């Protein structure tokens, strides 16, 4: 969906417009996207597919990767665990396969802390 919406003219479109177009597509289709992503595994597949799309059009889409990852999370399309799990799947990969993980390091760290706090809160509730 995202590719068909922004690709036809991406080579001559400014980053800000590509970003807005991507955000509009995600916002418009967020309920449908979430419906077809019933598990973290499917959510990770979406991140991997978006990585692939960014690599195919690196100049235009690579700078948008972290921003769109944030948006997918903010729109509740990706669960908190999906992002750190995606990053951990890349741990043994070649450096060239970790480009977007490196771009996303701050957001990944935030997600790890958020997940830990969430699970700590659950433990506290269980043992109270």
PDB file of C-alpha atoms in Angstrom:
ATOM      1  CA  UNK A   1       0.000   0.000   0.000  1.00  0.00           C
ATOM      2  CA  UNK A   2       2.652   2.463   1.062  1.00  0.00           C
ATOM      3  CA  UNK A   3       4.779   1.746  -1.978  1.00  0.00           C
ATOM      4  CA  UNK A   4       1.911   2.258  -4.405  1.00  0.00           C
ATOM      5  CA  UNK A   5       0.971   5.538  -2.770  1.00  0.00           C
ATOM      6  CA  UNK A   6       4.379   7.184  -2.668  1.00  0.00           C
ATOM      7  CA  UNK A   7       6.476   5.427  -5.307  1.00  0.00           C
ATOM      8  CA  UNK A   8       5.137   6.719  -8.622  1.00  0.00           C
ATOM      9  CA  UNK A   9       6.775  10.075  -8.169  1.00  0.00           C
ATOM     10  CA  UNK A  10       9.181   9.641  -5.248  1.00  0.00           C
ATOM     11  CA  UNK A  11      12.325  10.553  -7.176  1.00  0.00           C
ATOM     12  CA  UNK A  12      11.184  14.146  -7.631  1.00  0.00           C
ATOM     13  CA  UNK A  13       9.244  14.580  -4.385  1.00  0.00           C
ATOM     14  CA  UNK A  14      10.761  16.361  -1.367  1.00  0.00           C
ATOM     15  CA  UNK A  15      11.335  14.313   1.824  1.00  0.00           C
ATOM     16  CA  UNK A  16       8.706  16.269   3.733  1.00  0.00           C
ATOM     17  CA  UNK A  17       6.056  15.432   1.162  1.00  0.00           C
ATOM     18  CA  UNK A  18       7.059  11.756   1.084  1.00  0.00           C
ATOM     19  CA  UNK A  19       6.834  11.734   4.862  1.00  0.00           C
ATOM     20  CA  UNK A  20       3.353  13.283   4.803  1.00  0.00           C
ATOM     21  CA  UNK A  21       2.194  10.853   2.111  1.00  0.00           C
ATOM     22  CA  UNK A  22       3.483   7.879   4.092  1.00  0.00           C
ATOM     23  CA  UNK A  23       1.837   9.176   7.274  1.00  0.00           C
ATOM     24  CA  UNK A  24      -1.456   9.662   5.419  1.00  0.00           C
ATOM     25  CA  UNK A  25      -1.363   6.118   4.046  1.00  0.00           C
ATOM     26  CA  UNK A  26      -0.576   4.634   7.456  1.00  0.00           C
ATOM     27  CA  UNK A  27      -3.251   6.712   9.183  1.00  0.00           C
ATOM     28  CA  UNK A  28      -5.871   5.931   6.544  1.00  0.00           C
ATOM     29  CA  UNK A  29      -5.223   2.200   6.607  1.00  0.00           C
ATOM     30  CA  UNK A  30      -4.177   1.701  10.247  1.00  0.00           C
ATOM     31  CA  UNK A  31      -7.219  -0.368  11.290  1.00  0.00           C
ATOM     32  CA  UNK A  32      -6.887  -2.648   8.289  1.00  0.00           C
ATOM     33  CA  UNK A  33      -3.127  -2.976   8.801  1.00  0.00           C
ATOM     34  CA  UNK A  34      -3.616  -3.887  12.447  1.00  0.00           C
ATOM     35  CA  UNK A  35      -6.329  -6.396  11.535  1.00  0.00           C
ATOM     36  CA  UNK A  36      -3.898  -8.279   9.293  1.00  0.00           C
ATOM     37  CA  UNK A  37      -1.116  -8.227  11.900  1.00  0.00           C
ATOM     38  CA  UNK A  38      -2.473 -10.502  14.637  1.00  0.00           C
ATOM     39  CA  UNK A  39       0.941 -11.412  16.052  1.00  0.00           C
ATOM     40  CA  UNK A  40       4.363  -9.934  16.656  1.00  0.00           C
ATOM     41  CA  UNK A  41       5.796 -12.189  13.934  1.00  0.00           C
ATOM     42  CA  UNK A  42       3.603 -10.511  11.316  1.00  0.00           C
ATOM     43  CA  UNK A  43       4.527  -7.094  12.708  1.00  0.00           C
ATOM     44  CA  UNK A  44       8.212  -7.949  12.353  1.00  0.00           C
ATOM     45  CA  UNK A  45       7.525  -9.002   8.761  1.00  0.00           C
ATOM     46  CA  UNK A  46       6.093  -5.528   8.107  1.00  0.00           C
ATOM     47  CA  UNK A  47       9.266  -3.935   9.471  1.00  0.00           C
ATOM     48  CA  UNK A  48      11.400  -6.254   7.323  1.00  0.00           C
ATOM     49  CA  UNK A  49       9.321  -5.435   4.239  1.00  0.00           C
ATOM     50  CA  UNK A  50       9.651  -1.730   4.945  1.00  0.00           C
ATOM     51  CA  UNK A  51      13.427  -2.195   5.295  1.00  0.00           C
ATOM     52  CA  UNK A  52      13.456  -3.844   1.875  1.00  0.00           C
ATOM     53  CA  UNK A  53      11.471  -0.975   0.395  1.00  0.00           C
ATOM     54  CA  UNK A  54      13.883   1.552   1.909  1.00  0.00           C
ATOM     55  CA  UNK A  55      16.866  -0.305   0.481  1.00  0.00           C
ATOM     56  CA  UNK A  56      15.330  -0.358  -3.002  1.00  0.00           C
ATOM     57  CA  UNK A  57      14.895   3.426  -2.920  1.00  0.00           C
ATOM     58  CA  UNK A  58      17.602   4.272  -0.408  1.00  0.00           C
ATOM     59  CA  UNK A  59      18.016   7.933  -1.288  1.00  0.00           C
ATOM     60  CA  UNK A  60      14.343   8.752  -0.852  1.00  0.00           C
ATOM     61  CA  UNK A  61      13.104   6.325   1.795  1.00  0.00           C
ATOM     62  CA  UNK A  62      16.071   5.519   4.040  1.00  0.00           C
ATOM     63  CA  UNK A  63      15.889   8.842   5.891  1.00  0.00           C
ATOM     64  CA  UNK A  64      12.213   8.138   6.636  1.00  0.00           C
ATOM     65  CA  UNK A  65      12.743   4.714   8.212  1.00  0.00           C
ATOM     66  CA  UNK A  66      12.896   5.745  11.874  1.00  0.00           C
ATOM     67  CA  UNK A  67      10.119   8.284  11.465  1.00  0.00           C
ATOM     68  CA  UNK A  68       7.789   5.692   9.954  1.00  0.00           C
ATOM     69  CA  UNK A  69       8.790   3.090  12.545  1.00  0.00           C
ATOM     70  CA  UNK A  70       7.727   5.635  15.191  1.00  0.00           C
ATOM     71  CA  UNK A  71       4.462   6.245  13.363  1.00  0.00           C
ATOM     72  CA  UNK A  72       3.663   2.531  13.088  1.00  0.00           C
ATOM     73  CA  UNK A  73       4.205   2.255  16.836  1.00  0.00           C
ATOM     74  CA  UNK A  74       2.296   5.451  17.687  1.00  0.00           C
ATOM     75  CA  UNK A  75      -0.688   4.292  15.619  1.00  0.00           C
ATOM     76  CA  UNK A  76      -0.687   0.955  17.521  1.00  0.00           C
ATOM     77  CA  UNK A  77       0.108  -1.013  14.388  1.00  0.00           C
ATOM     78  CA  UNK A  78       3.277  -2.354  16.023  1.00  0.00           C
ATOM     79  CA  UNK A  79       3.316  -3.642  19.585  1.00  0.00           C
ATOM     80  CA  UNK A  80       6.096  -2.542  21.922  1.00  0.00           C
ATOM     81  CA  UNK A  81       7.847  -5.914  21.696  1.00  0.00           C
ATOM     82  CA  UNK A  82       7.936  -6.006  17.895  1.00  0.00           C
ATOM     83  CA  UNK A  83      10.674  -3.402  17.513  1.00  0.00           C
ATOM     84  CA  UNK A  84      13.210  -4.887  19.979  1.00  0.00           C
ATOM     85  CA  UNK A  85      12.428  -8.366  18.610  1.00  0.00           C
ATOM     86  CA  UNK A  86      13.118  -7.154  15.061  1.00  0.00           C
ATOM     87  CA  UNK A  87      16.415  -5.652  16.229  1.00  0.00           C
ATOM     88  CA  UNK A  88      17.435  -8.840  18.042  1.00  0.00           C
ATOM     89  CA  UNK A  89      16.771 -10.869  14.879  1.00  0.00           C
ATOM     90  CA  UNK A  90      19.447  -8.744  13.208  1.00  0.00           C
ATOM     91  CA  UNK A  91      22.135  -9.341  15.877  1.00  0.00           C
ATOM     92  CA  UNK A  92      24.008 -12.014  13.910  1.00  0.00           C
ATOM     93  CA  UNK A  93      23.539 -10.332  10.538  1.00  0.00           C
ATOM     94  CA  UNK A  94      26.152  -8.626   8.381  1.00  0.00           C
ATOM     95  CA  UNK A  95      26.724  -4.944   9.073  1.00  0.00           C
ATOM     96  CA  UNK A  96      25.017  -4.079   5.788  1.00  0.00           C
ATOM     97  CA  UNK A  97      21.833  -5.736   7.109  1.00  0.00           C
ATOM     98  CA  UNK A  98      21.934  -3.647  10.289  1.00  0.00           C
ATOM     99  CA  UNK A  99      21.744  -0.211   8.671  1.00  0.00           C
ATOM    100  CA  UNK A 100      18.207   0.500   9.837  1.00  0.00           C
ATOM    101  CA  UNK A 101      18.764  -1.039  13.259  1.00  0.00           C
ATOM    102  CA  UNK A 102      21.629   1.417  13.742  1.00  0.00           C
ATOM    103  CA  UNK A 103      19.466   4.303  12.531  1.00  0.00           C
ATOM    104  CA  UNK A 104      16.815   3.245  15.038  1.00  0.00           C
ATOM    105  CA  UNK A 105      19.064   2.645  18.072  1.00  0.00           C
ATOM    106  CA  UNK A 106      17.575   5.388  20.262  1.00  0.00           C
ATOM    107  CA  UNK A 107      14.033   4.277  19.515  1.00  0.00           C
ATOM    108  CA  UNK A 108      14.958   0.621  20.112  1.00  0.00           C
ATOM    109  CA  UNK A 109      16.480   1.516  23.485  1.00  0.00           C
ATOM    110  CA  UNK A 110      13.319   3.417  24.368  1.00  0.00           C
ATOM    111  CA  UNK A 111      11.255   0.361  23.423  1.00  0.00           C
ATOM    112  CA  UNK A 112      13.436  -1.937  25.541  1.00  0.00           C
ATOM    113  CA  UNK A 113      13.036   0.314  28.571  1.00  0.00           C
ATOM    114  CA  UNK A 114       9.294   0.608  27.974  1.00  0.00           C
ATOM    115  CA  UNK A 115       8.933  -3.184  27.710  1.00  0.00           C
ATOM    116  CA  UNK A 116      10.945  -3.724  30.888  1.00  0.00           C
ATOM    117  CA  UNK A 117       8.896  -1.167  32.810  1.00  0.00           C
ATOM    118  CA  UNK A 118       5.685  -2.732  31.521  1.00  0.00           C
ATOM    119  CA  UNK A 119       6.708  -6.219  32.610  1.00  0.00           C
ATOM    120  CA  UNK A 120       8.014  -4.915  35.930  1.00  0.00           C
ATOM    121  CA  UNK A 121       4.639  -3.249  36.487  1.00  0.00           C
ATOM    122  CA  UNK A 122       2.878  -6.529  35.720  1.00  0.00           C
ATOM    123  CA  UNK A 123       5.077  -8.362  38.203  1.00  0.00           C
ATOM    124  CA  UNK A 124       4.364  -5.778  40.869  1.00  0.00           C
ATOM    125  CA  UNK A 125       0.626  -6.099  40.259  1.00  0.00           C
ATOM    126  CA  UNK A 126       0.802  -9.886  40.453  1.00  0.00           C
ATOM    127  CA  UNK A 127       2.740  -9.921  43.709  1.00  0.00           C
ATOM    128  CA  UNK A 128       0.747  -7.204  45.483  1.00  0.00           C
TER     129      UNK A 128
END
